[in-house]
XYZ file of C-alpha atoms in Angstrom:
593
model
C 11.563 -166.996 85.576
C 9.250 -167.026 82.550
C 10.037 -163.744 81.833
C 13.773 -164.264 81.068
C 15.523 -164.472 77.764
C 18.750 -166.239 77.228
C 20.706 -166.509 74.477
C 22.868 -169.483 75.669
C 21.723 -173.070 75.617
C 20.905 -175.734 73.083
C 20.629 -173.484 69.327
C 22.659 -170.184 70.813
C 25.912 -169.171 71.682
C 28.610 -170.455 74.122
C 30.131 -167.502 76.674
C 33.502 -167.864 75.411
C 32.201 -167.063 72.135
C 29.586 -164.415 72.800
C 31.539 -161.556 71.947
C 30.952 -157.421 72.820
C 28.293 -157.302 70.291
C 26.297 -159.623 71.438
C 26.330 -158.040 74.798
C 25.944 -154.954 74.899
C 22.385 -152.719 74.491
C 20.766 -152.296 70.810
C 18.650 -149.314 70.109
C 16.091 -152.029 69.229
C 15.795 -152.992 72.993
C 13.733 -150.234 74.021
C 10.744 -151.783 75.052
C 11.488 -155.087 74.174
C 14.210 -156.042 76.339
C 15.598 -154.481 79.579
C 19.066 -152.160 79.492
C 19.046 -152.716 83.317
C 18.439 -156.467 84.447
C 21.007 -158.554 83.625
C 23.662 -160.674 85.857
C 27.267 -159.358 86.383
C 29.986 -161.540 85.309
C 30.426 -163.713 82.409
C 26.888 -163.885 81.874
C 26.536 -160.426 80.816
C 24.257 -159.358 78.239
C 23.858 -162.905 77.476
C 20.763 -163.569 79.908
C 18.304 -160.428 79.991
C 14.741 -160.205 81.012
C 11.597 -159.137 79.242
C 10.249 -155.296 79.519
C 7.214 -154.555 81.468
C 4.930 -154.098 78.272
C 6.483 -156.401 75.770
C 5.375 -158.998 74.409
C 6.145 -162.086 72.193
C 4.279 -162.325 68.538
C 3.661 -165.889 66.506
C 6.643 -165.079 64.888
C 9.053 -165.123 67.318
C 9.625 -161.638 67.361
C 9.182 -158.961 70.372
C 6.903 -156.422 70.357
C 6.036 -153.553 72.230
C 3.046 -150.987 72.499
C 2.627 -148.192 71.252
C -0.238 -144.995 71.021
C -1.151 -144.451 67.684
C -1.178 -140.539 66.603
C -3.979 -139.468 63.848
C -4.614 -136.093 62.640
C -1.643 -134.964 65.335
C -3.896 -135.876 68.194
C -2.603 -138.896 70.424
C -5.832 -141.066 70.370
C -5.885 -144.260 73.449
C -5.433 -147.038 70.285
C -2.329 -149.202 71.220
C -0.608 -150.866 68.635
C 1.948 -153.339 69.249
C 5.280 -152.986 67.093
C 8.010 -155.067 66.032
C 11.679 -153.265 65.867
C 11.654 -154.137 61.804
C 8.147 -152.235 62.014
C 9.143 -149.846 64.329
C 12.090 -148.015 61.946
C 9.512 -146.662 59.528
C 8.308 -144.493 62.438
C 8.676 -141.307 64.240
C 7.854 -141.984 67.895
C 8.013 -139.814 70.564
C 8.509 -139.975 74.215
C 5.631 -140.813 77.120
C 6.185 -137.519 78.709
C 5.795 -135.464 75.630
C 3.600 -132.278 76.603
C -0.057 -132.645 75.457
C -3.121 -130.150 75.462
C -5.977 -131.060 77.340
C -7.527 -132.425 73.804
C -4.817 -134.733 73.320
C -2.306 -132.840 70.860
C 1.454 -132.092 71.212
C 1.720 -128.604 72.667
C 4.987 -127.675 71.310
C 5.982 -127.441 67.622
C 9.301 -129.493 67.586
C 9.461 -132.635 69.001
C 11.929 -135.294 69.980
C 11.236 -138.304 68.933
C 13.651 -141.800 67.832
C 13.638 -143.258 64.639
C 15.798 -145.707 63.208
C 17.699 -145.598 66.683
C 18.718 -142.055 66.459
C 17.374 -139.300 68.771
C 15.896 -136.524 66.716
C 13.807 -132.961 67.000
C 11.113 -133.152 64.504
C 7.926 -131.122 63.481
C 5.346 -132.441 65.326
C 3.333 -133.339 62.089
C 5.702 -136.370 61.691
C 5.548 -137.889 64.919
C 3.383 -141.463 64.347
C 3.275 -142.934 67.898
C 3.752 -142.284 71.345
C 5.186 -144.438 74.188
C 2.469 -145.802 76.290
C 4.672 -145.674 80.109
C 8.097 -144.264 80.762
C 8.006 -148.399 82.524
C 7.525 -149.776 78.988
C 11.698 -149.001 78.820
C 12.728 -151.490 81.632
C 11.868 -154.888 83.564
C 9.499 -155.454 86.213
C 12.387 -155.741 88.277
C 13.386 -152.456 87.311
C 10.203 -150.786 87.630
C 9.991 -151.470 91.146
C 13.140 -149.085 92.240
C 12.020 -145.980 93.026
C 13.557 -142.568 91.822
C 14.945 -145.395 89.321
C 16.238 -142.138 87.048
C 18.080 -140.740 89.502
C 20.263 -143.854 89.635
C 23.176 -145.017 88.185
C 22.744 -147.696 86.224
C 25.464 -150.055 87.689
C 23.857 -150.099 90.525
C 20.382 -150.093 89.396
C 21.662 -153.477 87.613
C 23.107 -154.660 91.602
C 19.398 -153.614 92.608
C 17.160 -154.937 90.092
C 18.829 -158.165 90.793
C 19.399 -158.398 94.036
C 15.648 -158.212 94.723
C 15.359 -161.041 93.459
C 17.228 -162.743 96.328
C 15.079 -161.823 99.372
C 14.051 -163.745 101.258
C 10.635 -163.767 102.730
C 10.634 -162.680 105.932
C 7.855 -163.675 109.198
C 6.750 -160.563 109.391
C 6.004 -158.519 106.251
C 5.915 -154.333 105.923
C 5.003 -152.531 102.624
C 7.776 -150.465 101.509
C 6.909 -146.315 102.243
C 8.240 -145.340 99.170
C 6.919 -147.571 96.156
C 6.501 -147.079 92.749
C 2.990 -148.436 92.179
C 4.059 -151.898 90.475
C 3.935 -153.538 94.162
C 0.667 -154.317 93.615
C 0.441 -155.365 90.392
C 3.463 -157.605 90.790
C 2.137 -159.248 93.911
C -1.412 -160.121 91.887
C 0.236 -161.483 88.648
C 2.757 -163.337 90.102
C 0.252 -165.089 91.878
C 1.531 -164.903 95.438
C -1.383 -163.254 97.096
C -4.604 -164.922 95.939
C -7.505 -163.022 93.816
C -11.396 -163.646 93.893
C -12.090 -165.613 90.843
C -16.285 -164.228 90.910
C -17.901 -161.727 92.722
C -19.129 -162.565 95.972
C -19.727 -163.001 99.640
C -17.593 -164.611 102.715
C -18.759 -167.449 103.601
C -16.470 -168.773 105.873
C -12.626 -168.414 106.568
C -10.290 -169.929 109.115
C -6.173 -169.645 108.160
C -6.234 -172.873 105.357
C -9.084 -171.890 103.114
C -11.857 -169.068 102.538
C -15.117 -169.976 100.985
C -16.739 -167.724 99.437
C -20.571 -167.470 97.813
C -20.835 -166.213 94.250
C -23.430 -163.765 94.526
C -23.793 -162.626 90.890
C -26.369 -165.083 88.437
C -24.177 -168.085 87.932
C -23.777 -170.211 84.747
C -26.471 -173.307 86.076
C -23.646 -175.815 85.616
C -21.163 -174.281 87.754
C -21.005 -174.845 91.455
C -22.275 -171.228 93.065
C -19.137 -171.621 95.348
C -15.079 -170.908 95.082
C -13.493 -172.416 97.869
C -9.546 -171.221 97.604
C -7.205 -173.749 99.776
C -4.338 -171.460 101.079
C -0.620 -173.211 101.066
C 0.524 -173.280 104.980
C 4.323 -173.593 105.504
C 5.000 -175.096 102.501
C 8.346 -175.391 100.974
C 9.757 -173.633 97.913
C 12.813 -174.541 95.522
C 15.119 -172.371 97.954
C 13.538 -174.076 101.363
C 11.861 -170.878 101.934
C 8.670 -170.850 103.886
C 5.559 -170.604 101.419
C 3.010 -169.248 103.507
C -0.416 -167.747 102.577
C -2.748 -165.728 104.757
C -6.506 -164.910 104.597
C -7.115 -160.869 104.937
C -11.291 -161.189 104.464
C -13.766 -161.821 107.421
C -17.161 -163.309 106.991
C -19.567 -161.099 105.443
C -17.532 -159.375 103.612
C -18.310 -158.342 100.079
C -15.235 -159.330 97.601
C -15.395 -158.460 93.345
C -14.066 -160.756 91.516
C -9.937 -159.713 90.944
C -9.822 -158.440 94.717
C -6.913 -159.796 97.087
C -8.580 -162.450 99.635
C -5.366 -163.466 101.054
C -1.520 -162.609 101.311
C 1.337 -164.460 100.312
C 4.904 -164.452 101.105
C 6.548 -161.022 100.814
C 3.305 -159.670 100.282
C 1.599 -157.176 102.534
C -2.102 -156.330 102.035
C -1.688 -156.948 97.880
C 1.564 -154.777 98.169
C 4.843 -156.850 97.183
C 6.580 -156.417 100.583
C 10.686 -157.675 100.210
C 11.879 -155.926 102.905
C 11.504 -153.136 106.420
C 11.277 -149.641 106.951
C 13.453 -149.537 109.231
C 15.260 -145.883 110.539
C 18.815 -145.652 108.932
C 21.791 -143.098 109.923
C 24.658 -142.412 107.822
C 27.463 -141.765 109.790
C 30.583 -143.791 111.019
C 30.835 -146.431 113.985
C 33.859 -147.149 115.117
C 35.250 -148.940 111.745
C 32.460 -151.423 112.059
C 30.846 -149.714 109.323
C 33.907 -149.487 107.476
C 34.014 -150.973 103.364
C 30.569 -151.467 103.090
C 29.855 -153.513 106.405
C 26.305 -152.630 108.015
C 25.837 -152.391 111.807
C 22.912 -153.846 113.339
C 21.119 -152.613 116.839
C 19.748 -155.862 118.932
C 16.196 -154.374 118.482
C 16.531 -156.158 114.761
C 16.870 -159.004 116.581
C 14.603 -159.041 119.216
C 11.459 -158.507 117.533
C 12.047 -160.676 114.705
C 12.341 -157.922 111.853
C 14.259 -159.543 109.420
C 13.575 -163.544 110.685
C 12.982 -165.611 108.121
C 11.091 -169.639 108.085
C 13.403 -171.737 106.214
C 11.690 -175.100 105.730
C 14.600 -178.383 105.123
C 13.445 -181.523 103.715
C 14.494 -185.136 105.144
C 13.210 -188.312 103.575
C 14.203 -191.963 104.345
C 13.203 -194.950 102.351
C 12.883 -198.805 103.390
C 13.977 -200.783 100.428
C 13.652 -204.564 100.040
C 17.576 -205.979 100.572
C 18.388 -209.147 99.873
C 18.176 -210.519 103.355
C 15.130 -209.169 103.978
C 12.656 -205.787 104.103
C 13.854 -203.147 105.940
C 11.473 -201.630 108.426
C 9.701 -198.775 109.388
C 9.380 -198.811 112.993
C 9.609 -198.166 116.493
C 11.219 -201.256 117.743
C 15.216 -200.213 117.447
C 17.380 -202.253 118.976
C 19.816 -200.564 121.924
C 18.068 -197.316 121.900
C 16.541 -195.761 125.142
C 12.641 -194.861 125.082
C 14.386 -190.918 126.322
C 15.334 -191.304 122.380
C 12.160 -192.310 121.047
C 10.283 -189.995 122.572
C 9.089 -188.035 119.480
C 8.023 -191.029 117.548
C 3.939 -191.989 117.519
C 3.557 -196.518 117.180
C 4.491 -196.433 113.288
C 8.371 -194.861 114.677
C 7.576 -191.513 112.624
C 8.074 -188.044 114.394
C 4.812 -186.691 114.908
C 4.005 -182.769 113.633
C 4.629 -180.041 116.265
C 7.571 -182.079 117.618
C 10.658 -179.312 118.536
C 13.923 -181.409 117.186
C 17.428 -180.696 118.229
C 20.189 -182.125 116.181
C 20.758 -185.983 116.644
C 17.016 -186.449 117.549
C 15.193 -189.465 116.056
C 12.461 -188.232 112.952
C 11.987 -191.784 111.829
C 12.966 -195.295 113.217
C 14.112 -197.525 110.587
C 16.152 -201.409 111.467
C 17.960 -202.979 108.277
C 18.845 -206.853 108.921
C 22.566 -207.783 109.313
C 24.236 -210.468 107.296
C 25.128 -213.187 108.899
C 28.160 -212.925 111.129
C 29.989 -215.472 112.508
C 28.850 -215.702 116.211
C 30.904 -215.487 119.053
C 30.686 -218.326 122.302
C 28.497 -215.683 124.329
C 26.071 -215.295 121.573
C 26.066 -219.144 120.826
C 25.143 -219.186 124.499
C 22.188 -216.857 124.260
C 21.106 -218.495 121.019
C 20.781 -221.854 123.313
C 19.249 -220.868 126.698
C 16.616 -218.312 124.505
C 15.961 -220.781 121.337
C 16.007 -217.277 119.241
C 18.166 -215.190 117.103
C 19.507 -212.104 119.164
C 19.037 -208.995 117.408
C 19.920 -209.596 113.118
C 19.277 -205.826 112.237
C 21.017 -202.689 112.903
C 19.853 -199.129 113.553
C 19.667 -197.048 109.841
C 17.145 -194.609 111.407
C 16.954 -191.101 109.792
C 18.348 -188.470 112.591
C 18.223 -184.910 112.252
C 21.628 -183.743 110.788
C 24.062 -181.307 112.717
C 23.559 -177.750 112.696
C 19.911 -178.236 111.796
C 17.432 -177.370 115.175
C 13.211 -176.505 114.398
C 9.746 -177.487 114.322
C 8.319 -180.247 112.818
C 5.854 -178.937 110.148
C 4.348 -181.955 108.077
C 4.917 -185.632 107.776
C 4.677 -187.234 104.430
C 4.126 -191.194 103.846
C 4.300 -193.080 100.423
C 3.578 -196.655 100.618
C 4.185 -199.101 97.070
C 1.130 -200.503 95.867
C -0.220 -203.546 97.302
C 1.974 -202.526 100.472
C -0.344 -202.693 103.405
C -0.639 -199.342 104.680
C 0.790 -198.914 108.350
C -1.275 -196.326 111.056
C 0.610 -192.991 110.288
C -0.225 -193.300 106.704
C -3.690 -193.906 107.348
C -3.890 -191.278 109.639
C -2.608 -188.658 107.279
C -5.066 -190.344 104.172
C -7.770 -190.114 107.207
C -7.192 -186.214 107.585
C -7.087 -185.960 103.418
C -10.306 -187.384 102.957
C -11.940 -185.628 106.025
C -11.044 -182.288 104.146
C -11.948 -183.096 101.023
C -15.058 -184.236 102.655
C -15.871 -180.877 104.513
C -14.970 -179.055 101.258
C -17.784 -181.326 99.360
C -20.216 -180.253 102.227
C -19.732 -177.066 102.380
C -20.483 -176.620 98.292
C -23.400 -178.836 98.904
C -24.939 -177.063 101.903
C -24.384 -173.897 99.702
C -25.467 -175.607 96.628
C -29.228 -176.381 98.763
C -29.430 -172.447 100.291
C -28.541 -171.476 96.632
C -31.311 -173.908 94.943
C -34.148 -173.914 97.440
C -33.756 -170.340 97.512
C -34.554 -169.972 94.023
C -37.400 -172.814 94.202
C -38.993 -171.068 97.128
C -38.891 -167.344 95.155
C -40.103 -169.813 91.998
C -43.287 -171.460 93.715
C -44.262 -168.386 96.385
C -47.451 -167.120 94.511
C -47.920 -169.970 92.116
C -51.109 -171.461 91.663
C -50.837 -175.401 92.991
C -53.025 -178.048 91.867
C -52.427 -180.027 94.937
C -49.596 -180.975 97.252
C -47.198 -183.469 98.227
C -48.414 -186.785 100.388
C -50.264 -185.713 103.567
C -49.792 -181.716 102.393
C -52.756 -180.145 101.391
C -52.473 -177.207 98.821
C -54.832 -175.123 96.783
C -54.884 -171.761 94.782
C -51.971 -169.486 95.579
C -48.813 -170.950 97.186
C -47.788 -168.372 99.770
C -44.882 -168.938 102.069
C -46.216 -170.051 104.766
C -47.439 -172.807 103.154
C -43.915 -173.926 102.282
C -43.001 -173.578 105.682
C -45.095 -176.498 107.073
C -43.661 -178.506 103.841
C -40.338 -180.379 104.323
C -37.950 -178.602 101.452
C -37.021 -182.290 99.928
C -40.829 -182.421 99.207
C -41.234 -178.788 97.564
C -39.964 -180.508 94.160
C -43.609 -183.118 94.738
C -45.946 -179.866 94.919
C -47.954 -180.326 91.941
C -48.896 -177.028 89.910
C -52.057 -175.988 87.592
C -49.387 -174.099 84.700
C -47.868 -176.492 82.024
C -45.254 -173.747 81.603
C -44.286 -173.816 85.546
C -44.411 -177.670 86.260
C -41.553 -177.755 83.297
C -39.332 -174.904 84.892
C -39.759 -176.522 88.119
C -38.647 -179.790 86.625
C -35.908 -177.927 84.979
C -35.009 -176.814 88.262
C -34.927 -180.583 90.116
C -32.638 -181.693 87.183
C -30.108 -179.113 87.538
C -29.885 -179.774 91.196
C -29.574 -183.630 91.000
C -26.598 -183.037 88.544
C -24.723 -180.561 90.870
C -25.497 -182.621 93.360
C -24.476 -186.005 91.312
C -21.140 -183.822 89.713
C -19.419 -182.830 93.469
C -20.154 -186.281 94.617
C -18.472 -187.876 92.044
C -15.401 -185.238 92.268
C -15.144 -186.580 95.515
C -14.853 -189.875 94.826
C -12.264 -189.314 92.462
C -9.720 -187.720 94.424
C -10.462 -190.397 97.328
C -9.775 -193.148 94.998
C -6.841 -190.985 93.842
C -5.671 -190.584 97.444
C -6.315 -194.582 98.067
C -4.588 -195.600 94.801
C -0.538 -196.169 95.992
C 2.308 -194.071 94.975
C 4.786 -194.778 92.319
C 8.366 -195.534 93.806
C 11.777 -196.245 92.449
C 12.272 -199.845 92.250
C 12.995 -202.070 95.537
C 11.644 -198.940 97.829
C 8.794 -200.277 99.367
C 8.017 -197.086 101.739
C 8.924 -193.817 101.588
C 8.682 -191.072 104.594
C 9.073 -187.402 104.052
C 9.763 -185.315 107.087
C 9.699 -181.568 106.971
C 11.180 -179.387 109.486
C 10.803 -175.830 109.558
C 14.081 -173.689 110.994
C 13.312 -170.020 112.214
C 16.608 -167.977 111.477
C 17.425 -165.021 112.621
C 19.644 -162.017 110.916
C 23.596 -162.625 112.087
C 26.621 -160.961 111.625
C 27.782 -162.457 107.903
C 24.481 -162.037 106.294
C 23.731 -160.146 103.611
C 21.377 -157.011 104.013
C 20.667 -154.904 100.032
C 18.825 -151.654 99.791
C 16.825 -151.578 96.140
C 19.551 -149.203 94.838
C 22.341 -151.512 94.516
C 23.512 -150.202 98.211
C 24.743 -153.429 99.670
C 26.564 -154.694 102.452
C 27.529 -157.129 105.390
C 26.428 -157.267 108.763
C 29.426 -156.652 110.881
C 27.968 -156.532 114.270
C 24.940 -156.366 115.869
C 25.346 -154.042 119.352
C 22.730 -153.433 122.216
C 20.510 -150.250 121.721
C 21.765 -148.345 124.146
C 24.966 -148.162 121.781
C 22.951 -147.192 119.119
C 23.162 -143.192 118.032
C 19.765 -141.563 118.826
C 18.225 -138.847 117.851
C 17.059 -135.603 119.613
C 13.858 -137.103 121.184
C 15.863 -139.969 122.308
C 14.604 -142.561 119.883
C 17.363 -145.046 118.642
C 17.993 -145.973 114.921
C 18.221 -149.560 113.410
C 20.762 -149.617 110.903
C 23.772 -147.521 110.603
C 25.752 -147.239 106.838
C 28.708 -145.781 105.604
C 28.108 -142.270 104.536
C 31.166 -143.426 102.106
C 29.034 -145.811 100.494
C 26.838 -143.038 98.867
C 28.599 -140.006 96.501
C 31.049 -142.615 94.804
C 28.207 -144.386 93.628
């Protein structure tokens, strides 16, 4: 999204009035802006995206690199042009012929200037692309044999990649152009060592790991990254990350630790390698339709997690509070069955359409009563049920897992048992995260006192330790470590380091307790709500879909298409060994194209 440019909105143009100028490609676009990614339709030309190299200067303007040429050698020194700077130049193309020392091999060369194509004397040329990518998106640059395409449907394929969706199980694609990786790290999906390293320990919603190279005293010597589990995005896709490191292992700082969605070992990963056959089936392949074999299916290769968001809130009405609970009148317990003692689904809970995710009774106005309930109100002395069933029930069409459970409470609302139990779980975490960096913080620090003292002269030792002349290990084996910092030495120089030492500790020690605090007070604090709303519950369930007939299935050439059918795999074509193929296209869909 950052990377788009639009020329609509507040300050630009309108659609109606954006006419075929406006539109269309400029030979000032190369490099700047993208020929290829744009949307089809009335948005044409209007909304475009920002080439793989280019960049924005303080002025406003784009720019994009270039290699500078001296003496008619290409030297590595990029300079970044504007397109007013750029017409002064002769520039040549990226795969211009070079000699092994770095100057153009052949006499005439084409070059652009001034948005003309021309052949000129190699002593003119000034610059030299940097990529044959620099010309197009990142969108672009991840089609493969991308020159070989036409560039409507480059356009169909640059943008429809943007539409996956991410799918359970991930597969790098065979053929790739070498951005996967680079798109997967800077779009931060898949998650990069910040310092160089070791493991320290890793289960599937965090990896800590030890910095291992000399770290700046008032850092922690620890990175602990928290990976997002089933979370939801904008679309109600499934944000999922993944550790790939084991304890032990040695990381440098930029490495991939863990995947994200659509990402496969560091490798963006949109879609399957699955086996395709071109032929005709029975018309079901017929105007671009795609037939399916039930093996698709079956093993889940193109299921995606979509993750839908419910949320009920108990305002305060004028005859009374609403309330959160389990207690709903004329509802069997066969109905409540999901719900812990606050009435709020608990997590794992499989919910069917119609089920109960939280239990929520709104009072009645008063109604005038009829002779039975005037009877009932006598014998009993109390008010037969005032309030009516508003609970939140899991709309139609909707069936899945229950994945997390949110609870905001008003300030100065007491806080019922759910929400506790969730701000319980919140604060154990952050606690076991503050433990870890301190039990890491004490190997890191004793470690370095112990190499400090070892072979130190002492002057004498802590209470009830005895210690003269050279400290050797052993010694500081039969002393408790918390005393080591007491052990008194003969050199001015090394009782100040050692002093220097106990300080820096304390304040590490003082800093991650005090970041702890914070975000427990934080977590303690209340929740800002729209006025009246005394509670709020968030319920998330998380739907596992599978690929249907209706559902659209893209290639990254523009090549895309419906899913007619899906048919059993013994009414697949096979090949000569006998092994059956996924997909089967239109061979149609191909030479018109």
């Amino acid at each position: 999204h950052k990377r788009r440019l639009s020329a609509l909105g507040p300050g630009g143009l309108t659609r109606e009035r954006a006419g075929f100028e406006v539109r269309d490609v400029h030979p000032t676009h190369y490099g700047r802006i993208c020929p290829i990614e744009t949307p089809e339709g009335p948005n044409i030309g209007l909304i475009n995206s920002l080439a793989t190299y280019a960049r924005v200067n303080k002025y406003g303007f784009i720019e994009t690199p270039y290699r500078k040429v001296t003496n008619g050698k290409v030297t590595d020194e990029v300079i970044y042009l504007s397109a007013i700077e750029e017409g002064k130049h002769h520039i040549a193309q990226a795969n211009v012929p070079l000699t092994k020392d770095g100057k153009f091999e052949e006499e005439l060369i084409v070059a652009r200037n001034h948005g003309d194509v021309l052949i000129v004397p190699r002593e003119k040329v000034d610059f030299v692309d940097v990529s044959p990518k620099q010309l197009v998106s990142v969108a672009a640059a991840l089609i493969p044999f991308l020159e070989n395409d036409d560039a409507n449907r480059a356009l169909m394929g640059s943008n429809m990649q943007r539409q996956a969706v991410p799918l359970v199980r991930t597969n790098a694609p065979l053929v790739g152009t070498g951005m996967e990786a680079v798109v997967a790290r800077d779009s931060g999906a898949a998650i990069t060592a910040r310092r160089t390293g070791v493991v320290d320990q890793v289960d599937a919603k965090r990896i800590v790991i030890r910095a291992t190279e000399e770290t700046d005293p008032t850092k922690s010597g620890v990175d602990i990254y928290t990976l997002a589990k089933f979370q939801r995005s904008n679309q109600n896709t499934c944000i999922n990350q993944r550790p790939l490191v084991r304890v032990g292992d040695q990381v440098k700082a930029g490495d991939i630790v863990a995947d994200g969605p659509s990402t496969d070992l560091g490798d963006l990963a949109l879609g399957q390698n699955v086996l395709v056959a071109f032929m005709p089936w029975n018309g079901y392949n017929f105007e671009d339709s795609i037939l399916l074999s039930e093996r698709i299916v079956k093993d889940d290769v193109f299921t995606s997690i979509h993750i839908e968001e419910f949320d009920v809130m108990a305002r305060d009405t004028k005859l009374g509070p609403e309330e959160i609970t389990r207690d709903i009148p004329n509802v069997g317990e066969e109905a409540l069955k999901n719900l812990d003692e606050a009435g709020i689904v608990y997590i794992g809970a499989e919910v069917k359409p119609g089920d109960i995710l939280v239990g929520k009774i709104t009072p009645k106005g008063e109604s005038p009563m009829t002779p039975e309930e005037k009877l009932l109100r006598a014998i009993f002395g109390e008010k037969a049920s005032d309030v009516r069933d508003t609970s939140l029930k899991l709309p139609p069409g909707v069936s899945g897992t229950v994945v997390e459970v949110r609870v905001f409470n008003r300030h100065g609302v007491d806080k019922d048992e759910r929400a506790l139990a969730i701000e319980r779980e919140e604060i154990e975490r952050l606690a076991k995260d503050r433990d870890d960096e301190l039990a890491i913080l004490d190997r890191n620090s004793y470690g370095r006192v112990h190499d400090f003292l070892v072979s130190k002269p002492a002057a004498g030792g802590p209470k009830g330790h005895k210690l003269e002349g050279k400290i050797t290990a052993k010694n500081l084996e039969d002393i408790p470590r918390s005393q080591w910092w007491n052990i008194a030495l003969s050199n001015e120089k090394s009782i100040a380091e050692l002093e220097a030492m106990k300080q820096q500790y304390e304040e590490s020690k003082k800093r991650l307790e005090n970041r702890f605090l914070d975000k427990v007070e934080k977590l303690q604090r209340g929740d800002e709500l729209p006025p009246g709303v005394m509670k709020m519950v968030k319920v998330f369930v998380a739907v596992k879909r599978k690929i249907q007939p209706g559902d659209k299935m893209a290639g990254r050439h523009g090549n895309k298409g419906v899913v007619s059918k899906i048919v059993p795999v013994e009414d697949m074509p096979f090949l000569e060994d006998g092994t059956h193929v996924d997909i089967v296209l239109n061979p149609l869909g191909v030479p018109s194209r």
